[in-house]
Coordinates of N, CA, C and O and ligand atoms in Angstrom, one line a residue:
M1 N -120.2 56.8 16.1 CA -119.8 55.5 15.8 C -119.6 54.0 16.8 O -118.8 55.0 18.2
F2 N -120.2 52.6 17.0 CA -119.9 52.0 17.7 C -119.2 51.2 17.6 O -119.0 50.2 16.4
D3 N -118.4 51.3 18.8 CA -117.5 49.8 18.3 C -118.3 48.4 19.4 O -118.5 48.2 20.5
H4 N -118.6 47.8 19.0 CA -118.2 46.1 19.3 C -117.4 45.1 19.4 O -116.7 44.2 17.9
K5 N -116.9 44.1 20.2 CA -116.2 43.8 20.3 C -116.8 42.1 20.9 O -117.2 41.5 21.0
I6 N -115.9 42.0 19.4 CA -116.6 40.3 19.7 C -116.2 39.2 19.4 O -114.2 39.7 18.3
I7 N -115.6 38.0 20.3 CA -114.6 37.1 20.2 C -115.1 35.7 19.1 O -116.1 35.6 19.8
I8 N -114.0 35.1 19.0 CA -114.2 34.1 18.3 C -112.9 32.6 18.5 O -112.4 32.7 19.0
T9 N -114.0 31.7 19.2 CA -113.1 30.7 19.8 C -113.4 29.6 19.5 O -114.5 28.9 18.5
G10 N -112.6 28.2 19.9 CA -112.9 26.9 19.5 C -111.8 26.5 18.7 O -110.8 26.9 19.7
P11 N -111.6 25.0 18.9 CA -110.3 24.1 19.2 C -109.4 24.5 17.3 O -109.6 25.1 16.9
V12 N -107.9 24.0 17.9 CA -107.1 24.4 17.3 C -108.0 23.9 15.4 O -108.0 23.0 15.3
G13 N -106.8 24.2 14.6 CA -107.8 24.6 13.4 C -109.2 24.3 12.6 O -109.1 24.2 11.7
V14 N -109.7 24.8 13.7 CA -111.8 24.9 13.6 C -111.9 26.3 12.0 O -112.4 25.7 11.9
G15 N -110.5 26.9 12.4 CA -110.8 27.9 11.1 C -110.9 29.4 12.0 O -111.3 30.8 11.2
K16 N -110.3 29.7 13.2 CA -110.6 31.1 13.8 C -109.6 31.7 12.9 O -110.3 33.1 12.7
S17 N -108.8 32.2 13.0 CA -107.8 32.9 12.2 C -108.4 33.1 11.0 O -108.2 34.1 10.4
T18 N -108.7 32.1 10.1 CA -108.9 32.5 8.6 C -110.1 33.5 8.9 O -110.4 33.8 8.0
A19 N -111.6 32.9 9.7 CA -112.3 34.0 9.7 C -112.3 35.3 9.8 O -112.8 35.9 8.9
I20 N -111.3 35.5 10.6 CA -110.6 36.5 10.8 C -110.3 37.9 9.7 O -110.5 38.5 9.0
R21 N -109.6 36.6 8.8 CA -108.4 37.0 7.7 C -109.4 37.3 6.0 O -109.4 37.8 5.7
T22 N -111.1 36.4 6.2 CA -111.6 36.5 5.4 C -112.5 37.7 5.8 O -112.9 38.2 4.7
Y23 N -112.9 38.3 6.8 CA -113.9 39.0 7.0 C -113.0 40.3 7.1 O -114.2 41.2 6.7
S24 N -112.2 40.8 8.0 CA -111.5 41.4 8.4 C -111.4 42.8 6.8 O -110.5 42.4 6.1
T25 N -111.9 44.1 7.8 CA -111.2 45.4 6.0 C -109.8 45.8 6.8 O -109.0 46.6 5.2
S26 N -109.5 45.9 7.4 CA -108.3 46.2 8.1 C -107.4 45.8 8.5 O -107.7 44.3 8.0
A27 N -105.9 46.0 8.3 CA -105.2 45.0 8.2 C -104.9 44.3 9.8 O -105.2 44.5 10.7
V28 N -105.3 43.6 9.2 CA -104.6 41.7 10.5 C -103.8 42.0 11.5 O -102.5 41.5 10.9
V29 N -103.8 41.5 12.3 CA -102.7 40.8 13.3 C -102.8 39.7 13.7 O -103.9 39.0 14.5
D30 N -101.9 39.1 13.2 CA -102.4 37.2 14.5 C -101.0 37.5 14.6 O -100.0 38.2 14.5
T31 N -100.8 36.3 15.8 CA -100.1 36.0 16.3 C -99.8 34.2 15.9 O -99.2 33.2 17.1
D32 N -99.6 34.2 14.5 CA -99.1 32.6 14.1 C -97.9 32.8 14.4 O -97.3 33.4 13.5
V33 N -97.7 31.4 14.7 CA -95.9 30.6 14.9 C -96.1 28.8 14.2 O -97.2 28.6 14.6
R34 N -95.2 28.9 13.9 CA -94.9 27.5 13.3 C -95.1 26.6 14.9 O -94.9 26.5 15.6
A35 N -96.1 25.8 14.3 CA -96.5 24.9 15.0 C -95.1 23.8 15.3 O -95.2 22.9 14.7
S36 N -95.4 23.7 17.0 CA -93.8 22.7 17.3 C -94.5 21.7 18.5 O -93.8 20.5 18.2
D37 N -95.8 21.5 18.5 CA -96.3 20.1 18.5 C -97.5 19.1 17.9 O -97.1 19.3 17.2
E38 N -98.0 18.8 18.9 CA -98.8 17.7 17.8 C -100.2 18.9 17.5 O -100.4 18.2 16.2
T39 N -99.8 19.7 17.4 CA -100.9 20.6 16.4 C -100.1 20.8 14.7 O -100.7 20.6 13.4
R40 N -98.7 19.9 15.1 CA -98.0 20.5 13.4 C -98.8 19.2 13.0 O -99.1 19.4 11.5
Q41 N -99.4 18.2 13.5 CA -100.7 17.5 12.5 C -101.7 17.7 11.6 O -101.5 17.1 10.6
I42 N -101.7 18.8 12.6 CA -103.3 19.0 12.2 C -103.0 20.2 11.1 O -103.8 20.1 9.6
K43 N -102.2 21.4 11.1 CA -101.5 22.5 10.3 C -100.2 23.2 10.8 O -100.0 23.0 11.7
S44 N -100.0 23.6 9.6 CA -98.2 24.0 10.1 C -98.1 25.7 11.3 O -97.2 25.4 12.0
D45 N -99.1 25.3 11.2 CA -98.9 27.6 12.0 C -100.2 27.7 13.5 O -101.6 27.1 11.9
T46 N -99.8 28.3 14.6 CA -101.3 28.0 15.2 C -101.0 29.2 15.7 O -100.0 30.3 16.2
T47 N -102.0 29.4 16.6 CA -102.3 30.7 17.4 C -101.5 31.3 19.0 O -102.2 30.5 19.5
V48 N -100.7 31.3 18.6 CA -100.3 32.1 20.2 C -100.7 32.5 21.1 O -100.6 32.7 22.3
A49 N -101.1 34.0 20.8 CA -101.9 34.9 22.2 C -103.1 35.5 21.3 O -104.5 34.8 21.2
M50 N -103.4 36.3 20.0 CA -104.2 36.1 20.0 C -105.0 36.9 18.4 O -103.7 36.7 17.2
D51 N -106.0 36.6 17.6 CA -106.2 37.4 16.2 C -107.1 38.5 16.6 O -107.8 38.3 17.0
Y52 N -106.6 39.2 15.3 CA -108.0 40.9 15.5 C -107.0 41.2 14.2 O -106.8 41.2 13.7
G53 N -109.1 41.8 13.9 CA -109.0 43.0 12.5 C -110.2 43.5 12.8 O -110.6 43.5 13.8
T54 N -110.2 44.6 11.7 CA -112.2 44.6 11.8 C -112.4 45.6 11.1 O -111.7 45.2 9.6
I55 N -113.6 45.8 11.1 CA -114.6 45.8 9.7 C -115.7 47.3 9.8 O -116.4 47.7 11.1
V56 N -115.7 48.0 9.4 CA -116.6 49.1 9.6 C -117.6 49.0 9.0 O -118.0 48.3 7.1
L57 N -119.1 48.3 9.3 CA -119.9 48.0 8.7 C -120.9 49.5 8.1 O -121.4 48.7 6.7
D58 N -121.0 50.1 8.9 CA -121.9 51.4 8.5 C -121.4 52.7 9.3 O -120.3 52.5 10.2
A59 N -122.4 53.7 9.1 CA -121.5 54.9 9.6 C -121.8 55.0 11.6 O -120.8 55.3 11.7
E60 N -122.3 53.9 11.7 CA -122.3 53.4 13.0 C -121.8 52.6 13.8 O -121.4 52.4 15.3
T61 N -121.3 51.8 13.1 CA -120.6 50.2 13.4 C -120.1 49.8 13.0 O -119.5 49.7 11.9
K62 N -118.7 49.8 14.3 CA -117.2 49.4 13.7 C -117.5 47.5 14.9 O -117.5 47.6 15.9
V63 N -116.6 47.1 14.5 CA -116.8 45.6 14.4 C -115.8 45.4 14.2 O -114.3 45.1 14.1
H64 N -115.5 44.5 15.7 CA -113.7 44.6 16.1 C -113.6 42.8 16.6 O -113.8 42.4 17.5
L65 N -113.1 42.2 15.9 CA -112.8 40.6 16.0 C -111.8 40.1 16.5 O -110.5 40.3 15.7
Y66 N -111.9 39.6 17.8 CA -110.6 39.3 19.0 C -110.7 37.8 18.2 O -111.5 37.4 18.9
G67 N -109.5 36.7 18.1 CA -109.8 35.1 18.2 C -108.5 34.7 19.2 O -107.5 35.0 19.4
T68 N -109.2 33.7 19.8 CA -109.1 33.4 21.1 C -107.6 32.3 20.2 O -107.9 31.1 19.0
P69 N -106.9 32.0 21.1 CA -105.9 30.7 20.8 C -106.5 29.0 20.6 O -107.3 29.6 21.4
G70 N -105.9 28.8 19.9 CA -107.0 27.3 19.8 C -106.4 26.4 20.8 O -107.2 25.9 21.9
Q71 N -105.1 26.4 21.0 CA -104.5 25.2 22.3 C -104.8 25.6 23.7 O -104.4 26.7 24.1
E72 N -105.2 24.7 24.5 CA -105.4 25.1 26.4 C -104.4 25.8 26.8 O -104.6 26.7 27.8
R73 N -103.0 25.2 26.6 CA -102.2 26.0 26.9 C -102.1 28.0 26.9 O -101.4 27.8 27.8
F74 N -102.3 27.8 26.0 CA -102.3 29.6 26.0 C -104.4 30.0 26.5 O -104.7 30.6 25.9
D75 N -104.5 29.2 27.6 CA -105.9 29.5 27.7 C -105.8 30.8 29.2 O -106.8 31.6 29.2
F76 N -104.7 31.7 29.2 CA -104.8 32.8 29.8 C -105.7 33.7 29.2 O -105.8 34.3 29.4
M77 N -105.3 33.6 28.1 CA -105.8 34.8 26.7 C -107.0 35.2 26.7 O -107.7 35.9 26.5
W78 N -108.2 33.6 26.6 CA -109.7 33.5 26.5 C -110.1 34.7 27.6 O -110.7 35.4 27.4
E79 N -109.6 35.1 29.4 CA -109.6 34.9 30.1 C -109.5 37.3 29.8 O -110.7 38.0 29.8
I80 N -108.5 37.2 29.3 CA -108.6 38.9 28.7 C -108.9 38.7 27.5 O -109.4 40.1 27.5
L81 N -109.3 38.1 25.9 CA -109.9 38.8 25.7 C -111.5 38.9 26.2 O -111.4 39.6 25.1
R82 N -111.5 37.9 26.9 CA -113.2 38.6 26.7 C -113.8 39.4 27.5 O -115.0 39.6 26.9
S83 N -113.0 40.7 28.0 CA -113.3 41.2 28.4 C -113.7 42.4 28.1 O -113.4 43.1 27.3
G84 N -115.1 43.1 28.6 CA -115.6 43.8 26.9 C -116.1 43.8 26.2 O -116.3 44.1 25.2
S85 N -116.6 42.0 26.0 CA -116.9 41.5 24.7 C -118.5 41.9 24.5 O -119.7 41.9 25.7
R86 N -119.2 41.4 23.2 CA -120.2 41.8 23.0 C -120.6 41.4 22.8 O -122.5 40.9 22.3
G87 N -120.4 39.7 22.2 CA -120.8 38.6 21.6 C -119.6 37.9 21.6 O -118.6 37.9 21.8
L88 N -119.6 36.3 21.9 CA -119.3 35.2 20.8 C -119.9 34.4 20.0 O -120.7 33.7 19.7
I89 N -118.6 34.4 19.5 CA -118.9 33.8 17.8 C -117.7 32.0 18.6 O -116.7 31.5 18.5
I90 N -118.7 31.0 19.2 CA -117.8 29.6 19.3 C -117.9 28.4 17.6 O -119.2 28.6 17.2
L91 N -116.9 28.0 17.1 CA -116.1 27.6 16.1 C -116.8 26.0 16.7 O -115.6 25.5 17.6
V92 N -116.9 25.3 15.5 CA -117.2 23.8 16.0 C -116.4 23.1 15.1 O -117.0 23.3 14.2
N93 N -115.5 22.5 14.8 CA -115.1 21.7 14.1 C -115.9 20.5 13.3 O -115.9 19.3 14.3
A94 N -116.8 19.6 12.4 CA -118.1 19.6 12.0 C -116.8 17.9 11.9 O -117.6 16.8 12.0
L95 N -115.8 17.8 11.4 CA -115.0 16.4 11.2 C -114.3 15.7 12.3 O -113.5 14.7 12.3
A96 N -114.5 16.8 13.5 CA -113.9 16.2 15.0 C -114.1 15.2 14.9 O -115.6 15.1 15.1
A97 N -114.2 14.3 16.3 CA -114.0 12.5 16.9 C -115.8 13.4 17.0 O -116.4 12.4 17.0
D98 N -115.4 14.4 17.8 CA -116.6 14.6 18.7 C -117.2 16.2 19.0 O -116.9 16.9 20.1
P99 N -117.6 16.6 18.0 CA -118.1 17.5 18.0 C -119.0 18.3 19.3 O -118.9 19.4 19.7
A100 N -120.1 17.9 19.3 CA -120.5 17.7 20.9 C -120.0 18.2 22.5 O -119.8 18.9 22.8
Q101 N -119.1 17.4 22.7 CA -118.1 17.5 23.2 C -116.9 18.6 22.9 O -117.0 19.6 24.6
E102 N -116.8 18.9 22.2 CA -115.8 20.2 22.0 C -117.0 21.6 22.3 O -116.9 22.3 22.7
L103 N -118.2 21.4 22.0 CA -118.8 22.9 22.0 C -119.0 22.7 24.1 O -119.1 23.6 24.2
R104 N -119.3 21.7 24.1 CA -119.5 21.5 26.0 C -118.6 22.1 26.3 O -118.7 23.0 27.3
F105 N -117.6 21.6 25.9 CA -116.7 22.7 26.0 C -116.1 23.5 26.2 O -115.9 24.3 27.0
Y106 N -116.4 24.5 25.3 CA -116.2 25.9 25.3 C -117.5 26.5 25.4 O -116.9 27.8 25.9
L107 N -118.9 26.0 25.7 CA -119.9 26.7 25.7 C -119.2 26.2 27.7 O -119.4 27.6 28.6
H108 N -118.1 25.7 28.7 CA -118.2 26.2 29.8 C -116.7 26.4 30.0 O -117.2 27.2 30.8
A109 N -116.0 26.4 29.1 CA -114.8 27.8 29.1 C -115.4 29.0 29.4 O -114.5 30.0 29.8
F110 N -117.0 29.4 28.8 CA -117.0 30.8 28.6 C -118.3 30.9 29.4 O -119.1 31.9 28.9
A111 N -118.8 30.0 30.6 CA -119.8 29.5 31.1 C -120.2 30.9 31.8 O -121.2 31.8 32.2
D112 N -119.0 32.4 32.3 CA -119.0 33.8 33.0 C -120.5 34.8 32.0 O -120.8 35.4 32.5
I113 N -119.7 34.6 30.7 CA -120.2 35.1 30.0 C -121.2 34.8 28.9 O -122.3 35.5 28.5
I114 N -121.9 33.5 28.9 CA -122.7 33.0 27.5 C -124.1 33.4 28.6 O -124.8 33.6 27.1
N115 N -124.7 33.6 29.3 CA -125.9 34.0 29.4 C -126.1 36.0 29.5 O -126.9 36.4 29.8
K116 N -124.7 36.6 29.2 CA -124.9 37.6 28.9 C -124.7 38.6 27.9 O -125.0 39.5 28.1
V117 N -124.1 37.7 27.2 CA -124.0 38.4 25.9 C -124.8 37.0 25.2 O -124.3 36.3 25.3
P118 N -125.2 37.8 23.4 CA -125.3 36.7 22.6 C -124.8 35.8 22.5 O -123.1 35.9 22.0
V119 N -124.6 34.4 21.7 CA -123.8 33.9 21.1 C -124.2 33.3 20.5 O -125.3 32.8 20.1
V120 N -123.5 32.2 19.2 CA -123.6 31.7 17.8 C -122.2 30.7 17.7 O -121.4 30.9 18.1
I121 N -123.2 29.3 17.6 CA -122.2 28.7 17.2 C -122.0 28.4 15.4 O -123.2 28.3 14.8
G122 N -120.8 28.3 15.0 CA -120.4 27.9 13.5 C -120.3 26.7 13.0 O -118.8 26.2 14.4
V123 N -120.6 26.0 12.7 CA -120.2 24.7 12.4 C -119.7 24.2 11.1 O -119.7 24.8 10.0
N124 N -118.2 24.7 11.3 CA -117.4 24.5 9.6 C -116.5 23.2 9.0 O -116.2 22.7 10.5
Q125 N -115.9 23.6 8.6 CA -115.4 22.2 7.6 C -116.3 21.0 7.3 O -116.3 19.9 7.9
A126 N -117.6 21.9 7.4 CA -118.7 20.4 7.4 C -119.6 20.2 5.5 O -119.7 21.3 4.6
P127 N -119.5 19.2 5.6 CA -119.9 18.6 4.5 C -121.0 18.7 4.8 O -121.8 18.6 5.7
K128 N -121.9 20.1 3.3 CA -123.5 19.4 3.4 C -123.9 18.0 2.9 O -124.1 17.5 2.0
D129 N -124.4 17.1 3.8 CA -125.0 16.1 4.0 C -125.9 15.8 5.1 O -125.9 16.5 5.8
E130 N -126.5 14.7 4.9 CA -127.6 14.8 6.1 C -127.2 14.2 7.4 O -127.4 15.1 9.0
Q131 N -125.3 13.7 7.5 CA -125.5 13.4 8.8 C -125.0 15.3 9.5 O -124.7 15.0 10.5
T132 N -125.1 16.3 8.9 CA -124.3 17.6 9.1 C -125.6 17.9 9.5 O -125.8 18.6 10.9
R133 N -126.8 18.1 9.1 CA -128.2 18.5 9.6 C -128.1 18.0 11.1 O -128.9 18.6 11.6
A134 N -127.9 16.5 11.2 CA -128.5 15.5 12.6 C -127.2 15.8 13.5 O -127.3 16.1 14.3
M135 N -126.3 16.1 12.7 CA -124.9 16.4 13.8 C -125.6 18.3 14.8 O -125.8 19.4 16.0
V136 N -126.2 19.3 13.4 CA -127.0 20.8 14.0 C -127.9 20.6 15.4 O -127.8 21.0 16.5
A137 N -128.7 19.4 14.8 CA -129.8 19.1 15.7 C -129.3 18.6 17.2 O -129.2 19.2 18.3
T138 N -128.0 17.5 16.9 CA -127.4 17.4 18.1 C -126.7 18.2 19.5 O -126.6 18.5 20.3
L139 N -126.4 19.4 18.4 CA -125.1 20.8 18.8 C -125.9 21.2 19.7 O -126.3 22.4 20.2
Q140 N -127.7 21.5 18.6 CA -128.6 22.5 19.1 C -129.0 21.7 21.2 O -129.4 23.0 21.4
Q141 N -129.4 20.9 21.0 CA -129.5 19.7 22.6 C -128.4 20.1 23.2 O -128.6 20.6 24.3
V142 N -127.3 20.3 22.8 CA -125.8 20.8 23.9 C -126.1 21.5 24.4 O -126.0 22.6 25.4
V143 N -126.8 23.2 23.2 CA -127.1 24.0 23.7 C -127.7 24.5 24.8 O -128.3 25.1 26.4
Q144 N -129.1 23.6 24.6 CA -130.5 24.0 26.0 C -129.7 23.1 27.1 O -129.9 23.3 27.9
E145 N -129.3 21.9 26.9 CA -128.4 21.5 28.3 C -127.8 22.1 28.8 O -127.8 22.0 30.2
M146 N -127.3 23.1 28.1 CA -125.6 23.3 29.1 C -126.9 25.0 29.5 O -126.0 26.0 30.5
G147 N -127.4 25.5 29.4 CA -129.0 26.7 29.9 C -128.3 27.4 29.1 O -128.9 28.7 29.3
A148 N -127.9 27.6 27.7 CA -127.5 28.6 26.8 C -128.7 28.6 25.9 O -128.9 28.0 26.0
E149 N -128.1 29.8 25.3 CA -129.7 30.0 24.1 C -128.7 30.5 23.2 O -127.5 31.6 22.8
A150 N -128.7 30.0 21.4 CA -127.4 30.3 20.5 C -128.0 30.2 19.3 O -128.6 28.3 19.8
E151 N -127.8 29.9 18.2 CA -128.2 29.5 16.9 C -127.5 28.3 16.5 O -125.9 28.8 17.1
V152 N -127.3 27.7 16.1 CA -126.3 26.6 15.7 C -126.2 26.7 13.8 O -127.6 26.3 12.7
L153 N -125.3 27.3 13.5 CA -125.5 27.5 11.8 C -124.5 26.8 11.3 O -122.6 27.0 11.6
I154 N -124.5 26.6 9.9 CA -123.5 26.0 9.1 C -122.7 26.7 8.3 O -123.5 27.7 7.7
V155 N -120.8 26.6 8.2 CA -120.8 27.7 7.6 C -119.5 27.3 7.1 O -119.1 26.1 7.6
D156 N -118.6 28.1 6.2 CA -117.4 28.4 5.7 C -116.2 28.5 6.0 O -116.7 30.1 5.1
V157 N -115.9 29.2 6.6 CA -115.2 30.9 6.9 C -114.2 31.0 6.2 O -114.1 32.4 6.1
R158 N -114.0 30.1 5.0 CA -113.2 30.8 4.2 C -114.0 31.8 3.0 O -113.9 32.8 2.6
K159 N -115.3 32.2 3.3 CA -116.3 32.6 2.7 C -117.2 34.0 3.6 O -117.1 33.9 4.8
R160 N -116.8 34.7 3.6 CA -116.7 35.9 3.0 C -118.5 36.4 3.7 O -118.9 36.6 5.3
K161 N -119.2 35.9 3.1 CA -121.2 36.5 3.7 C -121.1 35.4 4.3 O -122.4 35.0 5.7
D162 N -120.5 33.7 5.3 CA -121.1 33.2 6.1 C -120.5 33.9 7.3 O -120.6 33.1 8.3
V163 N -119.4 34.3 7.2 CA -118.5 35.3 8.4 C -119.6 36.4 8.9 O -120.0 36.2 10.1
N164 N -119.8 36.8 8.0 CA -120.7 37.9 7.7 C -122.4 37.4 8.6 O -123.1 38.1 10.1
K165 N -122.9 36.0 8.3 CA -124.1 35.9 9.0 C -123.7 35.6 10.6 O -124.8 35.9 11.3
L166 N -121.9 34.9 11.2 CA -122.1 34.6 12.5 C -122.0 36.2 13.2 O -122.9 35.9 13.9
V167 N -121.4 37.3 12.6 CA -121.4 38.0 13.2 C -122.6 39.4 12.9 O -122.9 39.9 14.5
K168 N -123.1 39.2 12.2 CA -124.7 39.8 11.5 C -125.8 39.0 13.3 O -126.5 40.0 13.8
R169 N -125.6 38.2 13.3 CA -126.3 37.1 14.3 C -126.6 38.0 15.6 O -127.2 38.3 16.6
I170 N -124.9 37.9 16.2 CA -124.6 38.3 17.6 C -124.9 40.0 17.8 O -126.1 40.6 19.1
L171 N -125.0 40.9 16.6 CA -125.1 42.3 16.6 C -126.9 42.7 16.3 O -127.3 43.7 17.1
F172 N -128.0 42.0 15.4 CA -128.8 41.9 15.8 C -129.5 41.2 16.6 O -130.8 40.9 16.7
S173 N -129.0 40.4 17.7 CA -129.3 39.6 19.0 C -130.3 41.3 20.3 O -129.3 42.3 19.5
D174 N -131.1 40.8 20.5 CA -131.9 41.6 21.4 C -131.1 41.5 22.7 O -131.1 42.6 23.5
K175 N -130.2 40.9 23.4 CA -129.1 40.9 24.4 C -128.4 41.9 23.2 O -127.0 41.5 23.3
L176 N -128.0 43.0 23.9 CA -127.3 43.9 24.9 C -126.0 44.7 25.3 O -125.4 45.1 25.2
F177 N -126.0 43.5 26.1 CA -124.6 44.1 27.4 C -123.7 43.3 27.3 O -123.9 42.2 26.9
A178 N -122.8 43.9 27.5 CA -121.4 43.9 27.0 C -120.7 43.1 28.7 O -121.8 43.8 29.7
V179 N -119.7 42.3 28.4 CA -119.3 41.9 30.0 C -118.0 42.8 30.3 O -117.4 43.0 29.1
Ligands
LIG1 N1 -111.9 22.5 3.7 C1 -112.1 22.8 4.8 N2 -111.3 24.0 4.9 C2 -111.5 24.6 6.3 C3 -112.7 25.2 6.1 N3 -112.5 26.3 6.9 C4 -111.2 26.4 7.1 N4 -110.6 25.6 6.3 C5 -109.2 25.9 6.7 O1 -109.0 25.0 7.4 C6 -106.9 25.6 8.5 C7 -108.1 26.7 9.8 O2 -106.6 26.9 10.0 P1 -106.5 28.3 11.0 O3 -107.8 29.1 11.0 O4 -105.4 28.4 10.8 O5 -107.2 27.7 12.4 P2 -107.5 28.6 14.1 O6 -108.4 28.4 14.1 O7 -106.5 29.3 13.9 O8 -106.4 27.3 15.0 P3 -105.4 27.7 15.8 O9 -105.4 29.2 15.8 O10 -103.8 26.6 15.5 O11 -106.4 27.2 17.1 C8 -107.0 26.6 7.5 O12 -105.5 25.9 6.2 C9 -108.2 26.2 6.2 O13 -108.4 27.1 4.9 C10 -113.7 25.0 5.7 O14 -114.9 24.9 5.8 N5 -113.6 23.1 5.3
LIG2 MG1 -105.2 30.7 14.7

């Protein structure tokens, strides 16, 4: 059995905890608490340390999913969580004021691993329309500008098959080295 540690990161409320709850078959560990600051306007609970869940995909493959906190004041956890990781999923909120800027921020924050492990971008909370398709093209351009290599996929992380698509992109990538 091979263990694969995959990190899910992205801004507050994008759906990191939701993705892990949707996908994991083990009991999920979360560190969500009632939000006390401006996050409260977005949703009631926020992750302060991490989310964790696992799924056994086949006889040889066990995936461990770790979700980072979205709030930047907990960014010390990003460093801790990324060690030993085998891939990075960055979720971007399609409804944010500037999704391209969000993506730049996370590619920059994880700059030391994006060229070492496979990366995939999930555009969440996305209406299926022309604007979303244009946004995917813009985000693909951001990936290029940042010297990274990553596919941009439209997802709804409340759907297991969509989270599965993100995980599979990482597992089937030919970049196989963990950091
Ligand atoms: N409308 C819509 N809602 C979504 C979608 N994906 C997730 N949500 C909802 O958006 C919210 C996301 O919240 P979380 O999963 O807690 O977000 P998070 O990224 O863990 O946030 P922090 O831990 O605070 O950083 C949940 O209420 C989801 O049900 C989507 O595609 N469309
Ligand atoms: Mg969370």
